Tab-separated table of C-alpha atoms in Angstrom:
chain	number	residue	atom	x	y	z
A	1	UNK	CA	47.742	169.376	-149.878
A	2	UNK	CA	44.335	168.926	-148.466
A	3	UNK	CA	44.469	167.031	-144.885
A	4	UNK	CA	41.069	165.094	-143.521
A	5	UNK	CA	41.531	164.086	-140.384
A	6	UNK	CA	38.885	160.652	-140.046
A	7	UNK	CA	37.152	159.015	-137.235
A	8	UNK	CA	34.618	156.669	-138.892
A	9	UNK	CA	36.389	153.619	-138.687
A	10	UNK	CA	39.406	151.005	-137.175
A	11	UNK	CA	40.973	150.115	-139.982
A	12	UNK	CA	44.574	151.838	-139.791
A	13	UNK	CA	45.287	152.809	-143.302
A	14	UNK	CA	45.133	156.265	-144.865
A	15	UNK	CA	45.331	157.148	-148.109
A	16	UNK	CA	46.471	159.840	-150.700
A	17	UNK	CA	45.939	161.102	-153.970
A	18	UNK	CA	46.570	163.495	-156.256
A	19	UNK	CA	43.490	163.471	-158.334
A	20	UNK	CA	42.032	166.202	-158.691
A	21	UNK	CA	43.735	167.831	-156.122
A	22	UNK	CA	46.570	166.655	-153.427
A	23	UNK	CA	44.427	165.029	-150.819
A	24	UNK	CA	45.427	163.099	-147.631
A	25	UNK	CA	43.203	161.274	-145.545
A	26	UNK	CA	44.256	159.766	-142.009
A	27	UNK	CA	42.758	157.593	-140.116
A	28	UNK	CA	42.942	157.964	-136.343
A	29	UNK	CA	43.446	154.343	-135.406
A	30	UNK	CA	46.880	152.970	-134.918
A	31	UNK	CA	47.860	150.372	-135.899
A	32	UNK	CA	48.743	146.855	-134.244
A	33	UNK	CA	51.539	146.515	-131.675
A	34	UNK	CA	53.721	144.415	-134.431
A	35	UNK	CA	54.342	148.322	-136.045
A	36	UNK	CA	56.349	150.258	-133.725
A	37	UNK	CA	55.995	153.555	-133.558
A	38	UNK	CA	56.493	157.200	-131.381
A	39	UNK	CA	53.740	159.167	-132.932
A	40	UNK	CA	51.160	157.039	-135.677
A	41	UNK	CA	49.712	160.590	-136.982
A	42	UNK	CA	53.196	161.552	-137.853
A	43	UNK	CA	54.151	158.175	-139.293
A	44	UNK	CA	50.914	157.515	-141.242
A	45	UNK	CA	51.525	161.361	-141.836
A	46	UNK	CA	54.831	160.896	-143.719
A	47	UNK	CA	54.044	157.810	-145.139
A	48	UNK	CA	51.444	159.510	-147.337
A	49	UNK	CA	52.840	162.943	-147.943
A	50	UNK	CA	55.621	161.086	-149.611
A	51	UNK	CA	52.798	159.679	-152.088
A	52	UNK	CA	52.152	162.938	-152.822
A	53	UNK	CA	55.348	164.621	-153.258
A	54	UNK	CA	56.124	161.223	-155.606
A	55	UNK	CA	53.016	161.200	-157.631
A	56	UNK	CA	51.823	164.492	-158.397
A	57	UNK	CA	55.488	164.862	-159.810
A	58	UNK	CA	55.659	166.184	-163.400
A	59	UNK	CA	58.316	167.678	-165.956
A	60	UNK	CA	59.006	167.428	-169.668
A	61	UNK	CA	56.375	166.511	-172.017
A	62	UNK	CA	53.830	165.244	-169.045
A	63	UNK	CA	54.470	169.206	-167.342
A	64	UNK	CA	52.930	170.614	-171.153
A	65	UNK	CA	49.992	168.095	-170.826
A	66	UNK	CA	49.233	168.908	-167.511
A	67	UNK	CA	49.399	172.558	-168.564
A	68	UNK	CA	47.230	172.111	-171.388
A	69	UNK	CA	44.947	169.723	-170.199
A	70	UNK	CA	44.822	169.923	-166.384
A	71	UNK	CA	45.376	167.416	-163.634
A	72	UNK	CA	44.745	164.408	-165.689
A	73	UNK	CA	48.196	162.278	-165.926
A	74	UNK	CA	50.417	161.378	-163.701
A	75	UNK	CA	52.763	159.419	-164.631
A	76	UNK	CA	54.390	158.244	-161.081
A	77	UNK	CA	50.885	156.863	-160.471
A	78	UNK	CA	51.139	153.805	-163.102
A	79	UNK	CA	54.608	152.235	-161.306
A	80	UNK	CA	54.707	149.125	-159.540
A	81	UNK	CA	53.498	149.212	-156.091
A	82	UNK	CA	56.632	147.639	-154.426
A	83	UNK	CA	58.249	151.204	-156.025
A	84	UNK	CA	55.611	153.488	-154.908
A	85	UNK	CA	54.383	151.613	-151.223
A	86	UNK	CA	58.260	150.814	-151.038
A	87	UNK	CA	59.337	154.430	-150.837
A	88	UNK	CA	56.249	155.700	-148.602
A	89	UNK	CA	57.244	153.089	-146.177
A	90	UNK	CA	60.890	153.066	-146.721
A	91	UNK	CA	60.525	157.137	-145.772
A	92	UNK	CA	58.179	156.232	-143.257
A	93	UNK	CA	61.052	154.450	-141.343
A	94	UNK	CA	63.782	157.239	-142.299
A	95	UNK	CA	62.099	159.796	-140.844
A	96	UNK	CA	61.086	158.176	-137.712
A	97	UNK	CA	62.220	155.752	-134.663
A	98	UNK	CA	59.672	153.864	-135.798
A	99	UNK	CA	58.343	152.596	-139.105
A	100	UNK	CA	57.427	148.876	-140.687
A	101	UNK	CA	61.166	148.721	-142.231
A	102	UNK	CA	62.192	148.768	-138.914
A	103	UNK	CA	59.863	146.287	-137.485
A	104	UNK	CA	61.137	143.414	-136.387
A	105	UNK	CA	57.465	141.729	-137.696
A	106	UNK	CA	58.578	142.815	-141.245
A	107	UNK	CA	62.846	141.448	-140.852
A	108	UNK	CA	60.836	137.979	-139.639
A	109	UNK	CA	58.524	138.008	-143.203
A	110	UNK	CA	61.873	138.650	-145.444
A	111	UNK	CA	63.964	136.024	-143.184
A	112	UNK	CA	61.838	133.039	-143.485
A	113	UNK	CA	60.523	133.795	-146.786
A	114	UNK	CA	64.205	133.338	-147.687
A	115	UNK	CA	65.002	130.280	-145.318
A	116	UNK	CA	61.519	128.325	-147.012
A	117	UNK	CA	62.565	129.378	-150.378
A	118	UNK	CA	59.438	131.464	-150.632
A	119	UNK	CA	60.565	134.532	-151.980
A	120	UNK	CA	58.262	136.912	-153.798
A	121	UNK	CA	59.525	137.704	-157.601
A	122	UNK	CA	59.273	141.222	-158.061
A	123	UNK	CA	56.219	140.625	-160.622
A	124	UNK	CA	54.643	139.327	-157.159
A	125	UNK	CA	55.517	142.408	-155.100
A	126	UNK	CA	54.490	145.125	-157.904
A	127	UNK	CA	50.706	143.859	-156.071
A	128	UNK	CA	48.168	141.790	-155.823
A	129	UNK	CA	49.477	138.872	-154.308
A	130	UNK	CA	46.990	136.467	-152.508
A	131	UNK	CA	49.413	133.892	-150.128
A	132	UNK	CA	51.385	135.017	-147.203
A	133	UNK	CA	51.996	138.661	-146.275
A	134	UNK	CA	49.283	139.122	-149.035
A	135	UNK	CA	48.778	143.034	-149.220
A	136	UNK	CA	51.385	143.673	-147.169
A	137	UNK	CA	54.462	142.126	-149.754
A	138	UNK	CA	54.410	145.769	-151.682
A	139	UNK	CA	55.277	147.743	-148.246
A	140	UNK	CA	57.618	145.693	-146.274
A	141	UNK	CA	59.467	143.938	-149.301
A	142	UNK	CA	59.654	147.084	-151.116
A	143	UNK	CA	60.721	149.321	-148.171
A	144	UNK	CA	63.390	146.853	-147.650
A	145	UNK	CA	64.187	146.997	-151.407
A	146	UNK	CA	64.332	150.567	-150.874
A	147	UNK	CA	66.806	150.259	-147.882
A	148	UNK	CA	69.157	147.991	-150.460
A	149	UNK	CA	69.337	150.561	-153.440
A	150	UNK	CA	69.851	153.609	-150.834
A	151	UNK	CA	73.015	151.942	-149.253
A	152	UNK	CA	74.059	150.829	-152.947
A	153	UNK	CA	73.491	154.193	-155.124
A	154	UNK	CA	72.888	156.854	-151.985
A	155	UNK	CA	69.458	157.745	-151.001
A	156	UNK	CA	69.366	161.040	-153.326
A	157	UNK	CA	69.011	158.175	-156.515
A	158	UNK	CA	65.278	158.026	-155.137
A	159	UNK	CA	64.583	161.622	-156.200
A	160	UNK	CA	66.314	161.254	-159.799
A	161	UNK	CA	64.333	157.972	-160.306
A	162	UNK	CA	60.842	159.975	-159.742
A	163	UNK	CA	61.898	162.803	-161.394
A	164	UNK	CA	63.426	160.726	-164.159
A	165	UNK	CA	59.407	158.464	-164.945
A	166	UNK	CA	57.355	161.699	-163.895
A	167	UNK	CA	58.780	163.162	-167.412
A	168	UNK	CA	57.983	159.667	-169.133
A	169	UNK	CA	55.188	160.136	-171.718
A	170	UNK	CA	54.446	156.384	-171.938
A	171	UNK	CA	53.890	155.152	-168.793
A	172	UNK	CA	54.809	151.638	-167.507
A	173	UNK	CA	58.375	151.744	-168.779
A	174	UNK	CA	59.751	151.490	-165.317
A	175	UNK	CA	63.218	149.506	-166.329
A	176	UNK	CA	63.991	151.737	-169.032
A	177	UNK	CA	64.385	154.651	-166.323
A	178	UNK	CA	65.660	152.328	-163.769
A	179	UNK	CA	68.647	151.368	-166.609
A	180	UNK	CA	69.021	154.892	-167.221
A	181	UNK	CA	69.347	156.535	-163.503
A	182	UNK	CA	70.877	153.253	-162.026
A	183	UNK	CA	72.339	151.322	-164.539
A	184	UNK	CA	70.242	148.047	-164.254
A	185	UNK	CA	66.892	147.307	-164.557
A	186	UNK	CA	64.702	146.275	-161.497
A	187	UNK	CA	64.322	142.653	-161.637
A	188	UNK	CA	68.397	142.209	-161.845
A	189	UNK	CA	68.657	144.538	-159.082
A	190	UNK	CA	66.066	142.525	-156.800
A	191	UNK	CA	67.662	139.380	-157.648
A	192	UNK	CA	71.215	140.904	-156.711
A	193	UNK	CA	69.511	141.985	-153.843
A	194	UNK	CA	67.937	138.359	-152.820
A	195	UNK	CA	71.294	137.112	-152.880
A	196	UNK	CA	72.537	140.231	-150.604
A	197	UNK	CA	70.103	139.148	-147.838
A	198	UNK	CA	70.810	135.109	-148.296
């Protein structure tokens, strides 16, 4: 995994990728006070190595493409964001005393979003929403999601879910391997897990 270490801006977010090769690159600003933290680098660090170690996963049919054809698919790459930002930041928080799971910022969002009847369906946290915590529903909603299924299923199911849809052919069929590692699909798990936090 490539590592570029960048100065050229303020804004706080990294990124990583797989394509073409596993590339990470870190920003040098941390982040706002609401985040706590020991060490950003090492958060923002884990954070995004966990992107990696998710999406450039491949086995099965998808492992003979890739063989054949090169880095081209990835099939952890086309899942919801609330399932790939969720893990990142749900890791993020594991493997650290700090973390936005942790955050007492991120308990407040999920608290009154539930006391206003606001929410977010899952459809709203796979991305894009626009109203309040806007880009930020995929990372804190999802890490908390995250946080649910580990104490539910054991936090080695997160493995056998990416392994399980990095062997997917068709992509986007993110309930049929969340029935077959967990027994459910996603949307009854978040709403079982809506009711868990009311």
């Amino acid at each position: 995994t490539n590592i570029i270490l960048a100065d050229t801006t303020d804004d706080i977010a990294g990124y990583a990728t797989p394509f073409p090769n596993n590339t990470i690159l870190l920003n040098q600003t941390p982040p706002l006070l609401s985040i706590p933290y020991e060490d950003w680098l090492l958060l923002e660090l884990t954070h995004e190595y966990t992107h990696i170690l998710q999406l450039d996963a491949v086995h099965g049919i998808p492992k003979a493409l890739r063989y054949i054809f090169g880095r081209l698919y990835f099939p952890n790459t086309l899942q919801p964001a609330f399932l790939t930002e969720g893990i990142a930041t749900y890791e993020e928080t594991l493997h650290s005393r700090g973390g936005r799971g942790r955050a007492t910022f991120s308990k407040m969002i999920l608290r009154t979003s539930l006391l206003e009847n606001r929410f977010p369906s899952i459809d709203q946290a796979a991305g894009g929403r626009v109203c309040w915590p806007g880009g930020q529903t995929q990372y804190l909603y999802g890490a908390a999601f995250h946080d649910y299924l580990a104490e539910r299923y054991g936090p080695e199911v997160f493995g056998k879910l990416s392994l399980g849809y990095s062997g997917q052919v068709f992509p986007y069929l993110v309930n049929r391997n969340a029935r077959a590692v967990l027994g459910e699909s996603y949307p009854k798990l978040w709403e079982e897990w809506k009711n868990d936090l009311k």
